[in-house]
Amino acid sequence: MKDWGRMDTPSPSIRDLALRLLAASQTASAPHGHEAVLVSEKLRISLTRFAGADGFASLLRRALVLASADLPSLQSVEIGADGCLEGFERLDANTGTGAGGREAAVAVTARLLELLVTFIGESLTLRLVHEAWPDTPLGRGDE
Amino acid sequence: MSTKGKGQGKVQGKDQVTIRQLPTGVPGLDEILCGGLPEYSFNIIAGAPGSGKTTLAHQIMFANASPKTPALYFTVLGEPAIKMLRYQQQFTFFGQAKMDGAIRFVNLSQLVLEDDLGAVLDAIVKEVEACKAHIVVVDSFRTVVRKALNNANELELQGFVQRLALHLTSLQATTFLIGEYVEGELRDNPVFTVADGLFWLYQSVERNSIVRKLQVMKMRGQASVPGLHTFRITDAGLHTFPRTFGLTDNKSDHVKGRRRLSTGVRELDALMDGGIPEGDSLLVAGPSGAGKTVLGIQFIAEGVVRGEPGIVAMFEELPDEFMQRAASFGFDLDKNIKDGSLKLIYLRPLDLSVDETVHEIVNAVKEIGCKRLVIDSLVGFEMALAPDFRTDFRESLYRMIGALTRLGVTIMSTVEVEENFTSMGLSNFTISFLADDILRLRYASINGQLRKVMMVVKMRRSKHSIDMCAYEVSSKGLVIGEPLRGYRALTSGIPGPWSLEAGQSLPELQTDRPPGPRKESPRRKKPRKKNSESRAR
């Protein structure tokens, strides 16, 4: 995970972590919800507690802007007043396969994790993630 | 009321409650608090922005938090939590492992913005109960108070603070409320009234130096060391330098003057009735080039030969220069540096506090079991201090010398005095009262030569020679010659013959013999009485 924290593109390790979280969210709790929304919601609960609702919303907004630069389809996704992602369902509907929505989910989640790593470091980020997903292996000794 | 920190309690009597003390994790602060923080106390950490309040709270929290004794850190409209974590993790005390449940951060900003004091109180109590927190920090509590004062009266605020203190104490939490306050707000402030402990952090800039000081203004249930204690913020967080120099537990069994320490110059030892009384503070005052540092080298070198470890605290020369100078006089001190019997401390940052300096010296004294200390020089020492500390120089020197001599260390301090030919000053600091013994070196114009003259001005509790002797700085150090006889006004530096009016000429006036080993004058029939009667006070 040497290249964690770079702002150009999320590193493979961050993408891998994002994929794990998305997979865990898909299988574990609500099979009907979009995994990106579920991941974001779990992180929102965990992060809002210590960073405040505004703190989380500003991070998520920045993550969405960065991800939109890679995937223009994300420009239709918005952040609601409560800090939730809105509009992911439309991405799936547009492609008809769900693949576009999945790629967008990875991009947003990876960017959000990348921002956290940039600000508070890899170790604390993994600890926060672990709080939200205590049963999900996160790699690196499952922090 | 003395006790050890680190979670030890203090029992004052069989009927009194035991107040356990928590370690602060801040070097020196437990000593200032006479052991540590009273458990379950309700404390305020106050000070201006940038004074180190948040860092102090974090340090205390990280020192005490564990999975069994978790800590809760409430952030309120102050530094955003993400940025706070970003910066605080740079400190070495920030143990990331403690973020796994031992320490939790909770943001109350929205609640404070949108709700009343009752809701804030409920939220804090609920979180503390759920987490079973032992340490609680609210940062910044000032914003809670400011909001409250806009919407409630002072009585309601006092009620809120009192209920908060009551609940958190009942929940067995030790609490720290952080606030940006100025001293003028101390009066009639309900927050300060309710608080058990009040820590005030100061930061001032004078010229180009930053001076940080901490004061424990209030601490219920236990004593604390009064006054302002300097502190520094380093990579390791706050480091305080108690005015007690870490010597509160030292019960000195040292008796001053039990034996004499050789200066390394035999003839000078004779002038001092056998040497410097052990545990004394000797001031060597003289102009530039008089040989003060050389005498310091000889004193230290003599000590290490006799198995008495030494320290040289230097403020003017670099250690390498000192070693070269020592070598030029035939003293190879390298081996003593290597075997730990000699330590050179070079202190020359421009914002030192005396307390910080003394802590450095005291630590070194304890480390090597130092018996001899040379401070070269007091003038350089003063220059190394931040301007704010220079005004307290004499008072600080007094505490420093007292602290070090209580450890049984014999101190030789050099001080450069501006030479004039009308009077004989002892130092520019009016600090001679701090010295047990004073040796004055000066120049005198004799027979067209600028000669060096030495005299023992004072030795507390001891007799000493009243002779004024010529001396030279040779390749082997100070060489003391015969007492200068037949002059008047030698102390002025421009002596004349005692009997000039009578037209007599004395041999001493005519000689241009340089100083050498002392010998009895052939003119004397009777042995010269070397020492005066005791001039001890």
XYZ file of C-alpha atoms in Angstrom:
680
model
C 0.000 0.000 0.000
C 2.913 2.329 -0.678
C 1.022 4.676 -2.954
C -1.848 5.388 -0.573
C -2.739 9.001 -0.317
C -2.058 10.020 -3.930
C -4.701 12.341 -5.266
C -4.525 11.386 -8.954
C -6.192 7.972 -9.042
C -7.075 5.713 -6.154
C -4.386 3.126 -5.578
C -5.102 -0.550 -6.254
C -5.156 -1.220 -2.526
C -7.822 1.413 -1.960
C -9.827 0.086 -4.874
C -9.482 -3.378 -3.385
C -10.724 -2.142 -0.031
C -13.632 -0.382 -1.732
C -14.522 -3.615 -3.541
C -14.441 -5.571 -0.279
C -16.738 -3.085 1.429
C -19.130 -3.073 -1.499
C -19.179 -6.854 -1.587
C -19.724 -7.051 2.163
C -22.570 -4.562 1.938
C -24.186 -6.430 -0.903
C -24.208 -9.784 0.788
C -24.594 -8.877 4.409
C -27.480 -6.575 4.925
C -29.930 -5.205 2.393
C -29.835 -7.055 -0.902
C -32.248 -4.588 -2.467
C -30.301 -1.409 -1.813
C -27.508 -0.164 -4.026
C -24.209 -1.195 -2.504
C -22.637 2.253 -2.996
C -25.447 3.808 -1.029
C -25.135 1.147 1.661
C -21.380 1.658 2.002
C -21.773 5.402 2.059
C -24.522 5.117 4.654
C -22.409 2.928 6.936
C -19.492 5.284 6.629
C -21.796 8.224 7.170
C -22.966 6.851 10.509
C -19.430 6.116 11.615
C -17.862 9.343 10.355
C -20.669 11.689 11.350
C -20.201 10.589 14.906
C -16.713 11.979 15.081
C -16.519 14.451 12.199
C -20.076 15.789 12.306
C -22.720 15.662 9.584
C -21.190 18.597 7.748
C -17.749 17.056 8.008
C -18.917 13.833 6.391
C -21.046 15.569 3.749
C -18.117 17.754 2.665
C -15.868 14.722 2.302
C -18.489 12.801 0.341
C -19.117 15.796 -1.899
C -15.411 16.037 -2.675
C -15.235 12.282 -3.328
C -18.133 12.565 -5.757
C -16.466 15.426 -7.633
C -13.207 13.475 -7.940
C -14.998 10.301 -9.042
C -17.094 12.241 -11.577
C -13.916 13.333 -13.299
C -13.200 9.652 -13.997
C -16.801 8.637 -14.647
C -18.924 11.467 -16.087
C -22.064 9.402 -15.542
C -21.685 10.169 -11.834
C -22.613 13.785 -12.486
C -26.222 12.762 -12.169
C -25.619 11.485 -8.628
C -26.302 13.945 -5.823
C -25.906 14.194 -2.106
C -29.126 14.649 -0.197
C -29.729 17.002 2.691
C -29.156 14.141 5.110
C -25.768 13.322 3.565
C -26.990 10.263 1.612
C -26.107 9.477 -1.985
C -29.060 9.852 -4.336
C -29.414 8.789 -7.949
C -27.368 5.586 -8.081
C -30.392 3.577 -9.153
C -30.615 5.669 -12.313
C -27.062 4.640 -13.279
C -28.043 0.974 -13.196
C -31.189 1.685 -15.145
C -29.217 3.551 -17.807
C -26.863 0.680 -18.485
C -29.469 -1.993 -17.971
C -26.829 -4.394 -16.593
C -25.854 -2.831 -13.309
C -22.216 -2.752 -14.401
C -22.130 1.035 -14.747
C -23.577 1.480 -11.294
C -21.064 -0.947 -9.819
C -18.119 0.854 -11.395
C -19.472 4.173 -10.153
C -19.909 2.722 -6.680
C -16.276 1.579 -6.650
C -15.119 4.976 -7.868
C -17.018 6.978 -5.241
C -16.168 4.626 -2.393
C -12.493 4.507 -3.369
C -12.321 8.284 -3.606
C -13.939 8.683 -0.205
C -11.484 6.238 1.367
C -8.631 7.931 -0.452
C -9.626 11.292 0.995
C -9.716 9.845 4.484
C -6.258 8.361 4.008
C -4.996 11.706 2.766
C -6.269 13.540 5.796
C -5.877 11.137 8.702
C -3.631 8.415 7.357
C -4.045 4.796 6.416
C -4.000 3.399 9.901
C -6.758 5.577 11.327
C -8.820 5.152 8.174
C -8.690 1.385 8.484
C -9.654 1.657 12.151
C -12.688 3.768 11.276
C -13.663 1.371 8.522
C -13.206 -1.532 10.879
C -15.631 0.102 13.310
C -18.263 0.162 10.604
C -17.473 -3.334 9.239
C -16.155 -5.256 12.239
C -16.680 -8.633 10.570
C -15.199 -7.816 7.195
C -11.554 -8.680 6.523
C -9.860 -5.462 5.456
C -6.457 -6.831 4.468
C -3.140 -5.904 6.135
C -3.801 -8.212 9.027
C -7.448 -7.326 9.030
C -7.159 -4.067 10.864
C 0.487 15.776 50.542
C 3.274 14.295 48.532
C 2.617 11.154 46.632
C 3.742 9.312 43.597
C 1.720 9.626 40.433
C 0.915 6.828 38.027
C -2.389 5.936 39.498
C -1.199 5.914 43.074
C -3.537 7.223 45.660
C -2.741 9.444 48.553
C -3.974 8.679 51.995
C -3.990 11.700 54.236
C -5.344 10.092 57.359
C -7.304 7.047 58.360
C -10.629 8.924 58.286
C -10.022 10.743 55.060
C -11.000 9.641 51.626
C -8.252 8.454 49.335
C -7.984 10.509 46.177
C -6.272 8.535 43.477
C -4.065 10.464 41.140
C -3.862 9.935 37.418
C -0.660 10.478 35.476
C -0.804 13.381 33.048
C 1.614 11.883 30.545
C 3.255 15.306 30.408
C 6.871 15.299 31.609
C 7.139 17.500 34.678
C 3.409 18.109 35.117
C 2.903 15.345 37.670
C 5.566 17.008 39.774
C 3.791 20.360 39.460
C 0.589 18.599 40.556
C 2.360 16.949 43.491
C 1.719 13.498 42.099
C -0.859 13.709 39.337
C -4.436 14.592 38.486
C -7.097 13.946 41.105
C -9.360 11.204 39.814
C -12.952 12.278 39.021
C -11.968 15.939 39.051
C -13.662 18.472 36.789
C -11.014 20.599 35.119
C -10.688 23.558 32.801
C -7.801 23.946 30.379
C -7.758 27.604 29.419
C -5.574 29.765 27.260
C -5.282 31.712 24.059
C -5.388 30.082 20.602
C -2.178 28.179 19.887
C -1.194 27.901 23.532
C -1.321 24.080 23.502
C -4.678 23.353 25.148
C -5.803 20.641 22.733
C -2.391 19.015 22.753
C -2.359 18.954 26.555
C -5.810 17.347 26.624
C -4.765 14.756 24.053
C -1.622 13.951 25.983
C -3.572 13.386 29.192
C -6.155 11.335 27.321
C -3.627 9.095 25.590
C -1.770 8.594 28.876
C -4.869 7.291 30.617
C -7.166 5.740 28.031
C -7.343 1.981 27.742
C -10.023 -0.472 26.676
C -10.995 -0.787 30.347
C -10.793 2.946 31.021
C -11.937 4.502 27.742
C -11.871 8.187 26.879
C -14.450 10.287 25.062
C -13.413 13.392 23.183
C -16.316 15.697 22.304
C -15.591 18.213 19.585
C -17.765 21.307 19.438
C -17.486 23.933 16.721
C -13.759 24.163 17.165
C -11.049 22.559 15.120
C -12.709 20.025 12.771
C -12.129 16.521 14.096
C -10.518 15.274 10.897
C -7.971 18.065 10.951
C -7.400 17.615 14.659
C -6.620 13.921 14.143
C -4.451 14.784 11.165
C -2.285 17.083 13.258
C -2.384 15.366 16.648
C -1.209 12.031 15.233
C 2.086 13.739 14.440
C 2.903 13.683 18.161
C 4.704 10.641 19.448
C 2.253 10.195 22.324
C -0.552 9.549 19.812
C -0.888 5.780 20.028
C -2.930 4.665 17.044
C -3.778 1.418 18.785
C -5.826 3.378 21.313
C -8.178 4.424 18.543
C -9.513 0.858 18.630
C -12.114 1.614 21.234
C -9.984 3.109 23.992
C -10.500 6.608 22.587
C -13.595 7.792 20.782
C -14.351 11.117 19.175
C -17.898 12.443 19.165
C -18.965 15.548 17.303
C -21.512 17.727 19.064
C -21.400 20.697 16.720
C -24.809 20.208 15.197
C -26.454 19.638 18.547
C -24.937 22.777 20.010
C -26.010 24.772 16.987
C -29.534 23.460 16.880
C -30.506 22.643 20.446
C -30.441 24.004 23.973
C -28.135 23.340 26.905
C -30.375 20.616 28.251
C -30.071 18.613 25.050
C -26.299 19.079 25.046
C -26.103 17.876 28.630
C -28.292 14.868 27.844
C -26.175 13.942 24.837
C -22.911 14.162 26.758
C -24.248 12.142 29.678
C -25.747 9.524 27.358
C -22.490 9.068 25.459
C -20.416 8.885 28.641
C -22.790 6.337 30.145
C -22.828 4.210 27.001
C -19.056 4.275 26.621
C -18.311 4.049 30.370
C -15.774 6.769 29.784
C -13.200 7.462 32.467
C -11.730 10.487 30.725
C -13.988 13.078 29.096
C -12.820 16.067 27.074
C -15.038 18.799 25.642
C -13.219 20.866 23.008
C -14.113 23.675 22.869
C -16.351 24.158 25.835
C -16.101 27.886 25.255
C -18.326 27.573 22.211
C -20.960 25.800 24.308
C -20.796 28.613 26.838
C -20.917 31.299 24.179
C -23.994 29.747 22.647
C -25.551 29.391 26.057
C -24.911 33.003 26.996
C -26.688 34.130 23.866
C -29.802 32.182 24.707
C -29.823 31.823 28.467
C -28.960 33.856 31.503
C -25.893 33.381 33.632
C -27.780 31.475 36.278
C -28.927 28.908 33.731
C -25.363 28.571 32.517
C -24.124 28.013 36.054
C -26.835 25.412 36.519
C -25.769 23.676 33.327
C -22.095 23.618 34.303
C -22.934 22.396 37.768
C -25.182 19.621 36.458
C -22.525 18.638 33.936
C -19.908 18.442 36.692
C -22.285 16.499 38.904
C -23.235 13.967 36.250
C -19.717 13.403 34.994
C -18.332 13.014 38.495
C -21.156 10.607 39.359
C -20.261 8.663 36.239
C -16.719 8.476 37.643
C -15.206 10.443 34.815
C -12.254 12.807 35.050
C -13.231 15.736 32.882
C -11.397 18.421 30.939
C -13.210 21.356 29.402
C -11.088 23.263 26.924
C -11.702 26.940 26.383
C -10.163 29.995 24.861
C -10.213 32.432 27.713
C -8.303 35.528 28.674
C -7.370 36.233 32.253
C -9.918 39.017 32.649
C -12.677 36.439 32.344
C -11.678 34.712 35.543
C -13.873 36.825 37.781
C -17.442 35.749 38.429
C -17.303 33.122 35.711
C -19.514 30.178 36.693
C -17.347 27.757 34.733
C -14.298 28.573 36.825
C -16.322 28.563 40.021
C -17.516 25.009 39.515
C -14.213 23.630 38.247
C -12.000 21.633 40.605
C -8.873 22.284 38.614
C -7.858 25.178 36.433
C -4.882 24.958 34.096
C -3.899 28.157 32.363
C -1.547 28.119 29.388
C 0.237 31.285 28.305
C 2.126 32.058 25.164
C 3.878 35.345 24.634
C 6.211 36.647 22.006
C 8.965 38.969 23.022
C 11.222 40.237 20.305
C 11.879 37.076 18.322
C 11.342 34.542 21.078
C 8.302 32.546 22.069
C 7.811 31.918 25.744
C 5.264 29.357 26.932
C 4.196 29.091 30.551
C 1.691 26.985 32.468
C 0.016 27.750 35.743
C -2.142 25.540 37.903
C -4.409 28.292 39.179
C -6.616 26.001 41.175
C -6.586 22.358 42.215
C -9.050 21.180 44.796
C -8.102 18.392 47.149
C -4.368 18.533 46.771
C -1.413 20.864 46.667
C 0.339 21.955 43.511
C 3.555 23.842 42.911
C 2.546 27.490 42.627
C 3.741 29.928 40.031
C 4.390 29.901 36.323
C 6.193 26.900 34.917
C 7.750 27.123 31.502
C 6.974 24.489 28.925
C 7.884 23.585 25.401
C 5.882 21.820 22.707
C 7.992 19.291 20.856
C 7.275 16.247 18.713
C 6.539 14.462 21.967
C 3.926 17.033 22.998
C 4.118 19.317 25.995
C 7.167 19.146 28.232
C 6.922 21.210 31.387
C 9.839 22.403 33.457
C 8.683 22.669 37.077
C 10.186 25.444 39.129
C 11.185 22.739 41.582
C 13.579 21.235 39.021
C 12.485 17.660 39.684
C 14.037 17.751 43.111
C 10.955 17.676 45.329
C 11.618 14.127 46.439
C 15.308 14.651 47.049
C 15.985 14.685 50.729
C 19.546 15.902 50.669
C 21.856 14.450 53.255
C 24.636 16.524 51.872
C 26.538 18.680 54.355
C 28.212 21.669 52.761
C 31.919 21.949 53.167
C 32.432 18.491 54.652
C 35.581 18.285 52.555
C 37.542 20.485 50.212
C 37.728 20.064 46.469
C 40.983 20.920 44.809
C 40.702 23.517 42.086
C 43.484 21.820 40.160
C 45.786 24.748 41.009
C 47.710 23.933 44.171
C 48.560 27.515 45.042
C 44.930 28.555 44.650
C 43.878 25.715 46.943
C 46.252 27.173 49.514
C 44.688 30.618 49.138
C 41.290 28.966 49.726
C 42.395 27.149 52.849
C 42.546 23.813 51.100
C 40.211 24.222 48.149
C 36.542 24.831 47.448
C 34.235 23.537 50.185
C 32.213 20.694 48.710
C 28.707 21.804 47.715
C 29.706 25.446 47.492
C 29.010 27.768 44.624
C 32.161 29.589 43.546
C 31.914 32.646 41.351
C 35.013 33.357 39.257
C 34.717 36.944 38.113
C 37.139 38.594 35.787
C 37.672 40.367 32.508
C 38.077 38.749 29.115
C 41.315 36.805 28.811
C 41.854 36.536 32.561
C 41.794 32.722 32.485
C 38.336 31.974 33.869
C 37.608 29.165 31.421
C 41.107 27.774 31.901
C 40.483 27.578 35.627
C 37.194 25.814 34.870
C 39.061 23.285 32.739
C 41.583 22.676 35.512
C 38.814 22.282 38.094
C 37.001 19.729 35.947
C 40.179 17.889 34.951
C 41.253 17.627 38.593
C 37.845 16.212 39.445
C 37.854 13.415 36.895
C 41.360 12.422 38.013
C 40.007 12.132 41.551
C 36.970 10.116 40.450
C 34.563 13.043 40.714
C 32.436 13.193 37.549
C 31.994 16.628 36.069
C 29.764 18.624 33.773
C 30.599 21.727 31.815
C 27.549 23.741 30.790
C 28.845 26.020 28.093
C 27.099 28.945 26.565
C 29.898 30.552 24.609
C 32.321 27.926 23.328
C 31.402 24.898 21.274
C 32.220 21.529 22.850
C 34.894 20.877 20.217
C 36.526 24.212 20.954
C 36.429 23.443 24.660
C 38.085 20.070 24.115
C 40.766 21.617 21.927
C 41.422 24.259 24.546
C 41.671 21.617 27.264
C 44.079 19.618 25.103
C 46.233 22.703 24.572
C 46.746 22.831 28.327
C 47.677 19.165 28.415
C 44.324 17.774 29.524
C 43.144 14.842 27.440
C 39.492 14.678 28.384
C 38.348 12.490 25.484
C 38.553 9.343 27.561
C 36.439 10.965 30.267
C 33.779 11.882 27.745
C 33.820 8.290 26.536
C 33.657 6.691 29.977
C 30.872 9.056 31.046
C 32.778 10.797 33.817
C 32.597 14.091 31.915
C 29.676 15.576 30.075
C 29.656 18.730 28.015
C 26.319 20.481 27.686
C 26.146 23.075 24.979
C 23.096 25.288 25.313
C 22.686 28.101 22.924
C 19.167 28.401 21.526
C 17.905 31.902 21.893
C 14.643 31.187 23.662
C 15.807 29.078 26.585
C 14.239 29.403 29.988
C 16.400 29.082 33.050
C 14.187 26.273 34.287
C 14.629 24.373 31.034
C 18.370 24.838 31.236
C 18.516 23.696 34.815
C 16.398 20.644 34.027
C 18.912 19.732 31.360
C 21.758 20.175 33.817
C 19.969 18.391 36.681
C 19.201 15.433 34.428
C 22.857 15.266 33.438
C 23.920 15.580 37.094
C 21.712 12.626 38.012
C 22.814 10.658 34.965
C 26.537 10.725 35.677
C 26.508 11.336 39.425
C 28.157 14.688 38.868
C 30.201 16.222 41.655
C 31.665 19.220 39.846
C 29.838 21.609 37.571
C 31.286 24.470 35.585
C 28.926 27.058 34.127
C 30.830 28.990 31.493
C 29.610 31.657 31.543
C 26.744 33.397 33.281
C 26.907 36.166 30.698
C 26.499 33.623 27.907
C 23.769 31.923 29.916
C 21.824 35.160 30.139
C 22.264 35.802 26.433
C 20.872 32.351 25.621
C 17.660 33.109 27.469
C 14.557 34.474 25.848
C 14.301 38.187 26.683
C 11.285 37.509 28.868
C 13.372 35.285 31.119
C 16.274 37.706 31.446
C 14.326 39.872 33.826
C 14.049 36.883 36.161
C 17.670 35.878 35.742
C 18.812 36.575 39.284
C 15.804 34.876 40.861
C 16.230 31.918 38.534
C 19.938 31.686 39.288
C 19.149 31.668 42.976
C 16.811 28.692 42.561
C 19.195 26.938 40.216
C 22.238 27.204 42.445
C 20.203 26.197 45.475
C 18.830 23.151 43.660
C 22.206 21.991 42.377
C 24.199 22.529 45.548
C 21.504 20.641 47.477
C 22.443 17.697 45.285
C 25.977 18.027 46.639
C 27.328 19.464 43.413
C 30.140 21.985 43.695
C 29.616 24.747 41.163
C 32.156 26.999 39.552
C 30.468 29.760 37.559
C 32.444 32.169 35.467
C 31.288 35.688 34.859
C 32.906 38.292 32.707
C 33.101 41.697 34.284
C 33.838 44.875 32.468
C 37.220 46.025 33.729
C 37.658 49.586 34.750
C 40.365 51.302 36.673
C 38.357 53.126 39.258
C 36.537 50.333 41.026
C 36.401 46.562 41.258
C 33.026 45.080 40.406
C 32.275 41.466 41.159
C 29.698 40.895 38.447
C 27.319 42.814 36.271
C 24.306 40.936 37.630
C 24.510 41.787 41.323
C 24.537 38.076 41.866
C 27.518 37.796 44.133
C 25.143 37.152 47.029
C 24.328 33.844 45.355
C 27.910 32.674 45.599
C 29.363 31.074 48.693
C 32.817 31.930 47.470
C 34.117 34.591 45.122
C 37.416 34.618 43.282
C 38.242 37.831 41.469
C 40.684 37.982 38.616
C 41.713 41.353 37.301
C 44.344 43.247 35.394
C 46.724 45.672 37.058
C 49.195 48.029 35.508
C 52.535 47.433 37.219
C 55.858 48.723 36.039
C 54.598 49.233 32.532
C 53.191 45.721 32.328
C 49.609 44.542 32.270
C 49.757 41.945 34.995
C 47.089 39.512 36.117
C 46.100 39.634 39.756
C 43.964 37.160 41.683
C 42.267 37.543 45.041
C 39.824 35.487 47.079
C 37.149 38.014 47.954
C 34.814 35.869 49.993
C 34.466 32.370 51.389
C 31.318 31.717 53.335
C 31.882 29.840 56.593
C 35.584 29.574 55.927
C 38.807 31.448 56.343
C 40.893 32.281 53.285
C 43.971 34.190 52.275
C 43.689 37.932 51.903
C 46.714 38.056 49.637
C 46.495 39.481 46.173
C 48.702 37.370 43.992
C 50.087 37.844 40.548
C 49.443 34.940 38.200
C 49.925 33.900 34.624
C 48.089 31.679 32.209
C 50.844 29.331 31.056
C 50.768 26.358 28.731
C 49.867 24.215 31.739
C 47.158 26.426 33.100
C 47.135 29.044 35.810
C 50.460 29.594 37.569
C 50.187 31.663 40.699
C 53.090 33.727 41.886
C 54.005 35.648 45.000
C 51.625 37.931 46.809
C 52.078 41.457 45.610
C 53.451 43.517 48.459
C 54.180 47.167 48.786
C 51.350 48.450 46.633
C 48.407 50.543 47.415
C 45.215 50.617 45.345
C 45.958 47.233 43.777
C 42.212 46.586 43.511
C 41.863 49.658 41.312
C 44.170 48.128 38.755
C 46.482 51.136 38.877
C 48.519 50.543 42.005
C 51.169 52.765 43.400
C 53.823 52.209 46.054
C 52.670 52.422 49.630
C 55.663 54.556 50.570
C 55.994 56.714 47.512
C 55.525 59.782 49.613
C 58.400 58.703 51.844
C 60.631 58.252 48.854
C 61.304 54.626 49.643
C 61.372 52.022 46.989
C 60.425 48.452 47.633
C 61.857 45.500 45.746
C 58.415 44.383 44.560
C 57.972 47.645 42.749
C 61.145 47.263 40.832
C 60.807 43.709 39.809
C 59.517 42.659 36.484
C 59.890 39.034 37.402
C 56.962 37.072 36.007
C 54.954 34.993 38.398
C 56.277 31.584 39.198
C 55.997 29.084 41.963
C 55.586 30.926 45.180
C 58.547 31.125 47.522
C 59.283 32.997 50.643
C 60.846 36.358 50.132
C 64.432 36.488 51.325
C 63.594 39.794 52.942
C 61.211 38.119 55.353
C 62.683 36.980 58.567
C 59.506 35.471 59.955
C 57.118 33.098 58.218
C 54.365 35.020 56.538
C 50.921 34.542 57.993
C 49.157 33.180 54.945
C 45.573 33.205 55.973
C 43.447 35.828 57.504
C 41.160 35.202 60.342
C 37.859 33.846 59.312
C 35.803 36.266 57.329
C 32.860 33.999 57.403
C 29.529 35.693 57.852
